[in-house]
Every structure is written in structure tokens, then in C-alpha cells.
PDB file of C-alpha atoms and ligand atoms in Angstrom:
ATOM      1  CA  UNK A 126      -9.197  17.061  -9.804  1.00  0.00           C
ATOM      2  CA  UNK A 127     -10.301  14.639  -7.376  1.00  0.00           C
ATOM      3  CA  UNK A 128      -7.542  12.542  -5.863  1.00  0.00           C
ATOM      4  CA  UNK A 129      -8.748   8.875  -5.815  1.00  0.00           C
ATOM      5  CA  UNK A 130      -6.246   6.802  -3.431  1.00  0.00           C
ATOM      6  CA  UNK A 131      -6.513   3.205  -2.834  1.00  0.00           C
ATOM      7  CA  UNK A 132      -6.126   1.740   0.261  1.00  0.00           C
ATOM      8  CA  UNK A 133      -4.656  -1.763   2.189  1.00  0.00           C
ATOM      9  CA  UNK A 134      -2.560  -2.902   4.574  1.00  0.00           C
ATOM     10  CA  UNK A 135       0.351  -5.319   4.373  1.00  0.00           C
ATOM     11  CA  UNK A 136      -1.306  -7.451   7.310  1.00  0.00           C
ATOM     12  CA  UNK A 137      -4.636  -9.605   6.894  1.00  0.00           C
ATOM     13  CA  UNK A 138      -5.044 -10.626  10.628  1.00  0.00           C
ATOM     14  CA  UNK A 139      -7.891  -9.564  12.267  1.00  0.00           C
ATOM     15  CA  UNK A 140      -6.158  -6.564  14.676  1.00  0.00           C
ATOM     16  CA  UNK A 141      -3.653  -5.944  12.607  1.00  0.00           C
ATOM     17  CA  UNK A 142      -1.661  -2.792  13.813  1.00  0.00           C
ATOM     18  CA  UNK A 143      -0.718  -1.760  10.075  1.00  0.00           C
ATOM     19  CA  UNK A 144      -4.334  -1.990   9.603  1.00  0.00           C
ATOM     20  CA  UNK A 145      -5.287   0.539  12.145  1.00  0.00           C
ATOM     21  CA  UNK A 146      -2.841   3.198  11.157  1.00  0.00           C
ATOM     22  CA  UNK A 147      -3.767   2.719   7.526  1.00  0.00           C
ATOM     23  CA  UNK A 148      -7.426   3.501   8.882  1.00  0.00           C
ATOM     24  CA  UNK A 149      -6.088   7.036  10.301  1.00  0.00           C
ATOM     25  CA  UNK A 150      -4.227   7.310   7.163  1.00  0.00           C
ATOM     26  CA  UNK A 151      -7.532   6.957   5.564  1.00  0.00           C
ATOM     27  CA  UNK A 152      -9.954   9.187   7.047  1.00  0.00           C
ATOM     28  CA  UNK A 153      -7.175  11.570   7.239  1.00  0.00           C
ATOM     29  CA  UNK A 154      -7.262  11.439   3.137  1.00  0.00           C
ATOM     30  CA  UNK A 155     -10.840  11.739   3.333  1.00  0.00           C
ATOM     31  CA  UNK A 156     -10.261  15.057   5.393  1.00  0.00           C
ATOM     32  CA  UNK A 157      -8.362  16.289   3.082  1.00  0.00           C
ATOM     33  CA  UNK A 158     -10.404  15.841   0.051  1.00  0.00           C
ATOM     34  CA  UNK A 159      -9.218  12.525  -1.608  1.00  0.00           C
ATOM     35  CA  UNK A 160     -11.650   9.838  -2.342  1.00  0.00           C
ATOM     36  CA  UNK A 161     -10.728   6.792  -1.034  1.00  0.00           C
ATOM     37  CA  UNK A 162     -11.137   3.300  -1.686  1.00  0.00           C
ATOM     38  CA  UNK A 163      -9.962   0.956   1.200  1.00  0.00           C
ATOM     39  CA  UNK A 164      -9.795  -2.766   0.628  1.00  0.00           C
ATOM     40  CA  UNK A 165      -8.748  -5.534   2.750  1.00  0.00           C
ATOM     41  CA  UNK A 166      -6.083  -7.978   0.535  1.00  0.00           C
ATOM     42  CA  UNK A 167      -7.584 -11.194   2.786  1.00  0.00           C
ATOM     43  CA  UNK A 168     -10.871 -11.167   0.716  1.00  0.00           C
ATOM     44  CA  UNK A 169      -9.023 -11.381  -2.964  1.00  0.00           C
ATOM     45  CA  UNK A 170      -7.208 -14.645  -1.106  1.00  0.00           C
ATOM     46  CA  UNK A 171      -5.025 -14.026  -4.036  1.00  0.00           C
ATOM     47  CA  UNK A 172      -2.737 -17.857  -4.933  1.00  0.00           C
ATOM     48  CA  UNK A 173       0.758 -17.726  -4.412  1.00  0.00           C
ATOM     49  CA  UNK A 174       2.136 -16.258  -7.499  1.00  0.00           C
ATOM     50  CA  UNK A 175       2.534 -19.117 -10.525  1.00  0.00           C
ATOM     51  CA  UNK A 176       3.385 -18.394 -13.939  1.00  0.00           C
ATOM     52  CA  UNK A 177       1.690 -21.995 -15.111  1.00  0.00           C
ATOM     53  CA  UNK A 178      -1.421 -20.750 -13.269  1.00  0.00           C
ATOM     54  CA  UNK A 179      -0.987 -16.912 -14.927  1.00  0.00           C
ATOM     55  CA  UNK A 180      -0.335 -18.964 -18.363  1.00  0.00           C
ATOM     56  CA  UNK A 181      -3.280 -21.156 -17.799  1.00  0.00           C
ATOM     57  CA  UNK A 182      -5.901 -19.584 -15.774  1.00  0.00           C
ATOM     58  CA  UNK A 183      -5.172 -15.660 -14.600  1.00  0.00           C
ATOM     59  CA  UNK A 184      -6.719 -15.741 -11.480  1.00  0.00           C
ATOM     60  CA  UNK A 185     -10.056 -13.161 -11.344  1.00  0.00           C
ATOM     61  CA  UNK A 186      -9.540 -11.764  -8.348  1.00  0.00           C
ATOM     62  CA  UNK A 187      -5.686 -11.199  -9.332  1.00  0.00           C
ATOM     63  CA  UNK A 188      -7.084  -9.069 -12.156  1.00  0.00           C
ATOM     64  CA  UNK A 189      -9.947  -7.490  -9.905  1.00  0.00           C
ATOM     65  CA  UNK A 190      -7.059  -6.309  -7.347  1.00  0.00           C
ATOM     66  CA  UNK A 191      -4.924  -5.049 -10.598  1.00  0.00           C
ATOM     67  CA  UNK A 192      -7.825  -3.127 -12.455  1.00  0.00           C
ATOM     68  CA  UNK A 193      -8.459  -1.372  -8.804  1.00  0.00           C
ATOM     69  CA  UNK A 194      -4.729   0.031  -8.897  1.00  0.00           C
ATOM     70  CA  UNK A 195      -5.611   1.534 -12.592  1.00  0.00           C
ATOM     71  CA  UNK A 196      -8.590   3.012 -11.388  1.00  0.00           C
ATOM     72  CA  UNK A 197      -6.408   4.818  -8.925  1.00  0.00           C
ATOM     73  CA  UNK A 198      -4.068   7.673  -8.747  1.00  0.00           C
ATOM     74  CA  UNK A 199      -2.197   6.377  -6.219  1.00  0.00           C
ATOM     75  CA  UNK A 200      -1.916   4.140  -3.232  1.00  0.00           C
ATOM     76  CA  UNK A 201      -1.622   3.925   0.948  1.00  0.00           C
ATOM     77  CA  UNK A 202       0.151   1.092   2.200  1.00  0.00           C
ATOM     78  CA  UNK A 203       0.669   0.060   5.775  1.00  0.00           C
ATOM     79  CA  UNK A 204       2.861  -2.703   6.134  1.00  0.00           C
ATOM     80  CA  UNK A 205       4.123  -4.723   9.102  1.00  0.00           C
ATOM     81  CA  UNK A 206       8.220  -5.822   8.476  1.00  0.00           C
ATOM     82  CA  UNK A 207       8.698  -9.580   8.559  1.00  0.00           C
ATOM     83  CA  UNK A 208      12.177 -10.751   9.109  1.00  0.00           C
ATOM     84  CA  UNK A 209      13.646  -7.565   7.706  1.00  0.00           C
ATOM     85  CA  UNK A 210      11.573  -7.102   4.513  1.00  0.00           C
ATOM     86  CA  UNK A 211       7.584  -6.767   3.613  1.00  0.00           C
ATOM     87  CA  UNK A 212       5.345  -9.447   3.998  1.00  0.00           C
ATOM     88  CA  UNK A 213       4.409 -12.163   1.926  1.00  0.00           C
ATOM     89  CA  UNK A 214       0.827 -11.494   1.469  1.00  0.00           C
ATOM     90  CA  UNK A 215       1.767  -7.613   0.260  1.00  0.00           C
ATOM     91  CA  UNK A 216       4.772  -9.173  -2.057  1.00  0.00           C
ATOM     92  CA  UNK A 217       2.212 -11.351  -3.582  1.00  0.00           C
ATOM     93  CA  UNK A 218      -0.282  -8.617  -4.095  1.00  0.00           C
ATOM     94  CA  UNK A 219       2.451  -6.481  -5.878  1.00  0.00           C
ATOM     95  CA  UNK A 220       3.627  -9.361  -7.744  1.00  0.00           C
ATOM     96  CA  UNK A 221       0.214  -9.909  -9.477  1.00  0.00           C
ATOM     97  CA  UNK A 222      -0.678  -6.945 -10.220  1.00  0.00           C
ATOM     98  CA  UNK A 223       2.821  -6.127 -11.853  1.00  0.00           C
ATOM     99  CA  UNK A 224       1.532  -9.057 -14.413  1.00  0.00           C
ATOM    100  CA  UNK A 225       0.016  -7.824 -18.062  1.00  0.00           C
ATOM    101  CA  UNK A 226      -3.091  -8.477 -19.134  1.00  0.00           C
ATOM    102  CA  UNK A 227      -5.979  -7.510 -22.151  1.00  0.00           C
ATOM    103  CA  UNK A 228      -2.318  -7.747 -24.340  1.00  0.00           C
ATOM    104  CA  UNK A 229      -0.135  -5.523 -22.166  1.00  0.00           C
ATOM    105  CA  UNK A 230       3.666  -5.840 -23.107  1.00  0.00           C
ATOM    106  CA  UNK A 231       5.743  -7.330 -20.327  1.00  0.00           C
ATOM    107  CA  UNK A 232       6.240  -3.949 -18.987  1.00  0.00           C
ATOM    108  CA  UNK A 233       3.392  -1.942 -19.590  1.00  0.00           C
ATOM    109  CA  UNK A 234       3.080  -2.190 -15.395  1.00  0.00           C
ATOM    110  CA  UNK A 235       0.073  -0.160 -15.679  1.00  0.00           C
ATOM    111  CA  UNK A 236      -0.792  -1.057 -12.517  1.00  0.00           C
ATOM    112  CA  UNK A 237       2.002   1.190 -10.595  1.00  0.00           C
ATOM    113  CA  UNK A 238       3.879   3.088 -13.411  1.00  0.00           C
ATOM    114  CA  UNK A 239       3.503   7.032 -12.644  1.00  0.00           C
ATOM    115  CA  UNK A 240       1.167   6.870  -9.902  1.00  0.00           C
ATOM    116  CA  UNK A 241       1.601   7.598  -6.787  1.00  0.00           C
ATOM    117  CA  UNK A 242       2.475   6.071  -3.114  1.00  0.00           C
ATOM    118  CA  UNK A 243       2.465   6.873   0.619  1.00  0.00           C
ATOM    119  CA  UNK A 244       4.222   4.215   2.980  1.00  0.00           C
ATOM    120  CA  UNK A 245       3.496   3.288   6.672  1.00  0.00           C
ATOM    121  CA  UNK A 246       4.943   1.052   9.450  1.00  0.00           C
ATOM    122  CA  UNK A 247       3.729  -0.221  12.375  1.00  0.00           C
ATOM    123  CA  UNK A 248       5.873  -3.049  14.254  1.00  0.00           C
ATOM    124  CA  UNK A 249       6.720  -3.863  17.494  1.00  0.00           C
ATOM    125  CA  UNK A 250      10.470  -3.291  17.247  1.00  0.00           C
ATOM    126  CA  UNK A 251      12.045   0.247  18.491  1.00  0.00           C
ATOM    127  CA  UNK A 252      12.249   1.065  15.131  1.00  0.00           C
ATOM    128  CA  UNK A 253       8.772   0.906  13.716  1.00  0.00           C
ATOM    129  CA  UNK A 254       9.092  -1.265  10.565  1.00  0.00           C
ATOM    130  CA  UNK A 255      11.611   0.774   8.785  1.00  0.00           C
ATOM    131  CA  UNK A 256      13.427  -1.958   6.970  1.00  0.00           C
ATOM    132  CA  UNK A 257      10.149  -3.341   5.548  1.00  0.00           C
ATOM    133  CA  UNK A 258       9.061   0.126   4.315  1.00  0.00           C
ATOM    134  CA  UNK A 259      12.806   0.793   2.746  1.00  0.00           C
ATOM    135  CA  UNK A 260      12.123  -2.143   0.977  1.00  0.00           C
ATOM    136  CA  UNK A 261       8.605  -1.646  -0.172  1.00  0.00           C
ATOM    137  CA  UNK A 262       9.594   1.667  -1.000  1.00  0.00           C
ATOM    138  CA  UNK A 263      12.825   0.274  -3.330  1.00  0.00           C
ATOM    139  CA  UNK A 264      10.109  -2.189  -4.770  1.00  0.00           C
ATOM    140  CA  UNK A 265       7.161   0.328  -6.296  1.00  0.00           C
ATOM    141  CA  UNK A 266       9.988   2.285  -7.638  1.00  0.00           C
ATOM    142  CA  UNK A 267      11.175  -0.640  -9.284  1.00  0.00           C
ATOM    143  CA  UNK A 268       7.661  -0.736 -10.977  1.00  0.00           C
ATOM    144  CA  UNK A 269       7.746   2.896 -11.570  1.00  0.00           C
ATOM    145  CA  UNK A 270       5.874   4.272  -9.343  1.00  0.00           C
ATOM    146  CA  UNK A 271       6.200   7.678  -7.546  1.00  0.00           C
ATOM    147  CA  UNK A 272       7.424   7.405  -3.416  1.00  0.00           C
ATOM    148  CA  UNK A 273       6.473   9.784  -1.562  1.00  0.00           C
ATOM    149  CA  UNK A 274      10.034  10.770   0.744  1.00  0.00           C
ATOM    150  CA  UNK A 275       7.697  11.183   3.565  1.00  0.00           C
ATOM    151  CA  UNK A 276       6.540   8.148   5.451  1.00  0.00           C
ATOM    152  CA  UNK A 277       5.381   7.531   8.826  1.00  0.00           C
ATOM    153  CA  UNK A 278       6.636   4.772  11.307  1.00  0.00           C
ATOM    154  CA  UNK A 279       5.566   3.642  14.634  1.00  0.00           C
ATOM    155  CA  UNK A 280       7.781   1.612  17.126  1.00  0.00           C
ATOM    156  CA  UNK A 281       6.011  -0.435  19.673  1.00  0.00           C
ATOM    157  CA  UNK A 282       2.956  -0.110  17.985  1.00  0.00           C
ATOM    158  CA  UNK A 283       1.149  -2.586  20.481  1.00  0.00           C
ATOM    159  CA  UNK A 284       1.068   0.489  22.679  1.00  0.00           C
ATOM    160  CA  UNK A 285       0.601   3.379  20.193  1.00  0.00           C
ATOM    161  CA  UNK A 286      -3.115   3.731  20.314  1.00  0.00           C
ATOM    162  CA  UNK A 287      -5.369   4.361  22.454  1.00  0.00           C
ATOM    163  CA  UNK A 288      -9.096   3.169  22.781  1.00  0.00           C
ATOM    164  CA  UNK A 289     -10.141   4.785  19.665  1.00  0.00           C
ATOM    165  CA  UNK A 290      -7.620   3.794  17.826  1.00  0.00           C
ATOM    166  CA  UNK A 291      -5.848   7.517  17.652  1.00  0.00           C
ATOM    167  CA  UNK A 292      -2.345   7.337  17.943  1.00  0.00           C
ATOM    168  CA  UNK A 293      -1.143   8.465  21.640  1.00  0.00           C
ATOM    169  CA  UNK A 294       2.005  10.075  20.280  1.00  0.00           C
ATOM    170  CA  UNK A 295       1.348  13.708  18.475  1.00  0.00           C
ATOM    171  CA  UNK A 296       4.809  13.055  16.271  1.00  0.00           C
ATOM    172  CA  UNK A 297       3.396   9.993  14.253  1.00  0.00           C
ATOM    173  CA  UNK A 298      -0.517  11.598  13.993  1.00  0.00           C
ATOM    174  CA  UNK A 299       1.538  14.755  12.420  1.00  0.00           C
ATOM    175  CA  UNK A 300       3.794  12.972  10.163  1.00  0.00           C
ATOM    176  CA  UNK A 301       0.708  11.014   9.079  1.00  0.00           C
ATOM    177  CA  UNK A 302      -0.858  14.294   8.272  1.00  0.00           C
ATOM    178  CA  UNK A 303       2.239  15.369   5.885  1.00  0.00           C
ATOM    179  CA  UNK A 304       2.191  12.033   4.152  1.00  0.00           C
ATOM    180  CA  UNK A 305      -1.362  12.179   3.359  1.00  0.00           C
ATOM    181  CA  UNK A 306      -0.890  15.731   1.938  1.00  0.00           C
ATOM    182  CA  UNK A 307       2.383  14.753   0.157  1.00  0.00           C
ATOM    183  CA  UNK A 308       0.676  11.917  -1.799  1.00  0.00           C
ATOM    184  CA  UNK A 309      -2.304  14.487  -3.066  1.00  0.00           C
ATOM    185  CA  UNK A 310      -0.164  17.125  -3.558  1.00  0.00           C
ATOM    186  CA  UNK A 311       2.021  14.543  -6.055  1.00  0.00           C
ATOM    187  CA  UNK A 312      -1.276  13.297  -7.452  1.00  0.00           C
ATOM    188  CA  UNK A 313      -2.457  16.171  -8.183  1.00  0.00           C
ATOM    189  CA  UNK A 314       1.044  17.614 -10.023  1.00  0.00           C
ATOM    190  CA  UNK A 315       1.268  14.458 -11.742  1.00  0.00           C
ATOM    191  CA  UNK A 316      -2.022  13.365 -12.552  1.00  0.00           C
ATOM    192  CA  UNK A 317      -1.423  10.118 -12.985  1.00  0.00           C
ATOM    193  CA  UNK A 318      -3.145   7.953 -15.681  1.00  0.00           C
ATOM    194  CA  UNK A 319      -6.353   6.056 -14.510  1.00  0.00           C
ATOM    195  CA  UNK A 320      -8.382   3.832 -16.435  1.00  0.00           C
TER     196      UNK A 320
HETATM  197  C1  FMN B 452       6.886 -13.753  10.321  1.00  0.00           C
HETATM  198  C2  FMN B 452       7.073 -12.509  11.156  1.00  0.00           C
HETATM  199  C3  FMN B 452       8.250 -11.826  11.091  1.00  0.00           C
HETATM  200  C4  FMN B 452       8.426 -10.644  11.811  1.00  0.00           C
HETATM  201  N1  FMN B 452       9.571  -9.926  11.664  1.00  0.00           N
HETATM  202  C5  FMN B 452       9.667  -8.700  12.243  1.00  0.00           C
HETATM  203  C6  FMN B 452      10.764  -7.849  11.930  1.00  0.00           C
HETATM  204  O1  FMN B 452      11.644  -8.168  11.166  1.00  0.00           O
HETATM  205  N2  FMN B 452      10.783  -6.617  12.497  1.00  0.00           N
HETATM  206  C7  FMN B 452       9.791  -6.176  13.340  1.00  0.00           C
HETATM  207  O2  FMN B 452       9.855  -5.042  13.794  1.00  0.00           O
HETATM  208  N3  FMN B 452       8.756  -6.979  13.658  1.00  0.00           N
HETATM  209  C8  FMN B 452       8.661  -8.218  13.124  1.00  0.00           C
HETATM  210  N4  FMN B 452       7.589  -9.016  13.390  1.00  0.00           N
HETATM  211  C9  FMN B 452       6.603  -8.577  14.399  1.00  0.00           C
HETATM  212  C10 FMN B 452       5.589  -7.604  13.823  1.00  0.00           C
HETATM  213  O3  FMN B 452       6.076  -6.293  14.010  1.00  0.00           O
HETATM  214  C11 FMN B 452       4.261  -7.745  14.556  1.00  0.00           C
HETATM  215  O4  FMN B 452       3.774  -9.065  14.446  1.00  0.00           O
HETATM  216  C12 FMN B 452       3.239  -6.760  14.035  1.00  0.00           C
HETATM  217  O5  FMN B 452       2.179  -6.692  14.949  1.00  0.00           O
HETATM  218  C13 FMN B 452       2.722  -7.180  12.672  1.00  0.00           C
HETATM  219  O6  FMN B 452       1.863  -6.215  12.153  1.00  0.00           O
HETATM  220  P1  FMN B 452       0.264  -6.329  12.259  1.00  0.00           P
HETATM  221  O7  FMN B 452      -0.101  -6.033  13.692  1.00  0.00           O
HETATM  222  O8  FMN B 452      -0.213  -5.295  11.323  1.00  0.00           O
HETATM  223  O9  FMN B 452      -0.144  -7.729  11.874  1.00  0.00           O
HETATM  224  C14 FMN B 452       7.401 -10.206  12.680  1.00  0.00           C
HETATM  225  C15 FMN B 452       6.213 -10.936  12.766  1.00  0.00           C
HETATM  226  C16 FMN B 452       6.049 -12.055  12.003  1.00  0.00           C
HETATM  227  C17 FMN B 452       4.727 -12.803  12.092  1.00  0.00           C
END
């Protein structure tokens, strides 16, 4: 079976450290046989989450960004840590895609439920984003998906790379090789439903 792994990164700005180690993290799937869809959550410009506007009008691209996490087996998520905790945009993301639609009940979560997920970090801090990660990672298993226990952080990510964009540090490049592997490996045991 082909592995098909979806792609973003907690961060929209243009630069965005999370978003260059998810791109590693995404040619390193690539390598290693998994097709890969990466997306960038700025263009869905999803609202704030609303449940008037979810009664009323379920945003399209809301329902775009969900029916991409069905069509997947699993997911690669970089995410910067704001104040302790993901980011907004990324908690918004989840939030609306966690929503049923086409007469879902309230916790069909077919967007998450059994498939998989790798989780990155990449902050400025000494301690590479890990409180944002432990919570994204207590979050998707609160929808019901499947963590991977590997995950890959980098500290003082505004010198991690070099030029290219490679990491400078063989320890996070590895790890970031295990992950990648991890999250097939699952996919592949699990076979997660896609539709
Ligand atoms: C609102 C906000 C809160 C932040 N809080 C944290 C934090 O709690 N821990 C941390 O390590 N870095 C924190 N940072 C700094 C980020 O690590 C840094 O901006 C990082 O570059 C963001 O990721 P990006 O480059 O992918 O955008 C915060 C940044 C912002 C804008």
C-alpha cells in the first residue's frame, strides 16, 4: 500500500521555521516511499471557528481542508509553541475539521479517528517547542488519532539550518528520519480508512 501523508505547518508566515523542517520532513517521506500532499493552512484563510457560521454557512474551504485529512492516512505537522501551547491558526484548523458534515454524528471525527500522526517543533527557546507539541500531541489523541511516540524538536531553530535549508545538527536530521519511518510503518499496520 501506498502511504499517502498530508502535510502543513502550524506557522503561515512567510519563513516560517516549522515550515522548513516540515519541508525536510517531507521530502524525507517522499524518500521513503509515501506520497505526499503538502499544503500551506494560509491559503484556506479558514474564519475563526463559529458554530452560528458552521449552523448557517459551513465554510468551503473548512470542508476542502477536512475532506483532504480523509483522503489521507495520516498527517505531518510542524508547529511553532506560542505561549506554552500550539498556535491559533493550527487550533483552528483542527477545530474545523473535527466538525461533521454530509450527516456525520457529532463524533464520527472522520477527519483524525485511526489515522495517523508525526509531530515537529521548531522554536527559538532551548527547548525546541516541546510544550506546544505535548499539547498537539494530547489534542489528536483526543480526536482519536494515532501519535507517533517519536517526534523531533529543534531549539534555537533560527540557527539550525544552513543555506539549504538542511539542518546543521546530525541528531535532529536522524530523529527526523525515524519519525518519518514511524508514521509509515503505523500507516501501513493500521491502514487507516481514507475516503
Ligand atoms: C505569540 C507568540 C508566542 C510565542 N511563544 C513561544 C513559546 O511559548 N515558546 C517558544 O519556544 N517560542 C515562542 N515563540 C517564539 C517562536 O518560537 C518563534 O516565533 C518561532 O520562530 C515561530 O515559528 P515559525 O518560525 O515557524 O513561525 C512565540 C512567538 C509568538 C509569535
Amino acid at each position: 500500500m501506498t502511504v499517502r501523508l498530508l502535510a502543513f505547518a502550524g506557522s503561515t508566515r512567510a519563513g516560517s521555521l516549522n515550515q522548513a523542517l516540515l519541508d525536510l520532513a517531507v521530502a524525507e517521506a517522499r524518500r521513503q516511499g509515501a506520497e505526499v500532499t503538502s499544503i500551506r493552512l494560509k491559503d484556506f484563510d479558514l474564519p475563526l471557528y463559529d458554530g452560528d457560521l458552521e449552523a448557517s454557512d459551513f465554510p468551503a474551504k473548512a470542508r476542502e481542508l477536512k475532506g483532504l485529512f480523509r483522503a489521507h492516512h495520516g498527517v505531518l505537522i510542524a508547529s511553532p509553541e506560542y505561549n506554552g501551547s500550539v498556535s491559533g491558526v493550527l487550533k483552528n484548523a483542527i477545530d474545523w475539521a473535527t466538525r461533521p458534515t454530509d450527516g456525520e454524528g457529532l463524533v464520527a471525527l472522520s477527519a483524525f479517528r485511526g489515522k495517523v500522526a508525526g509531530l515537529m517543533g521548531a522554536s527559538l527557546s532551548p527547548f525546541g517547542g516541546l510544550r506546544g507539541v505535548t499539547h498537539l500531541r494530547q489534542i489528536l489523541g483526543t480526536i482519536q488519532a494515532v501519535v507517533a511516540t517519536e517526534q523531533v524538536l529543534v531549539p534555537a531553530a533560527h540557527t539550525a539550518f544552513d543555506e539549504s535549508g538542511a539542518l546543521k545538527d546530525p541528531l535532529p536530521a536522524q530523529l527526523l528520519g525515524g519519525l518519518v519511518a514511524r508514521v509509515i510503518d503505523l500507516a501501513e499496520r493500521l491502514e487507516p480508512p481514507i475516503s
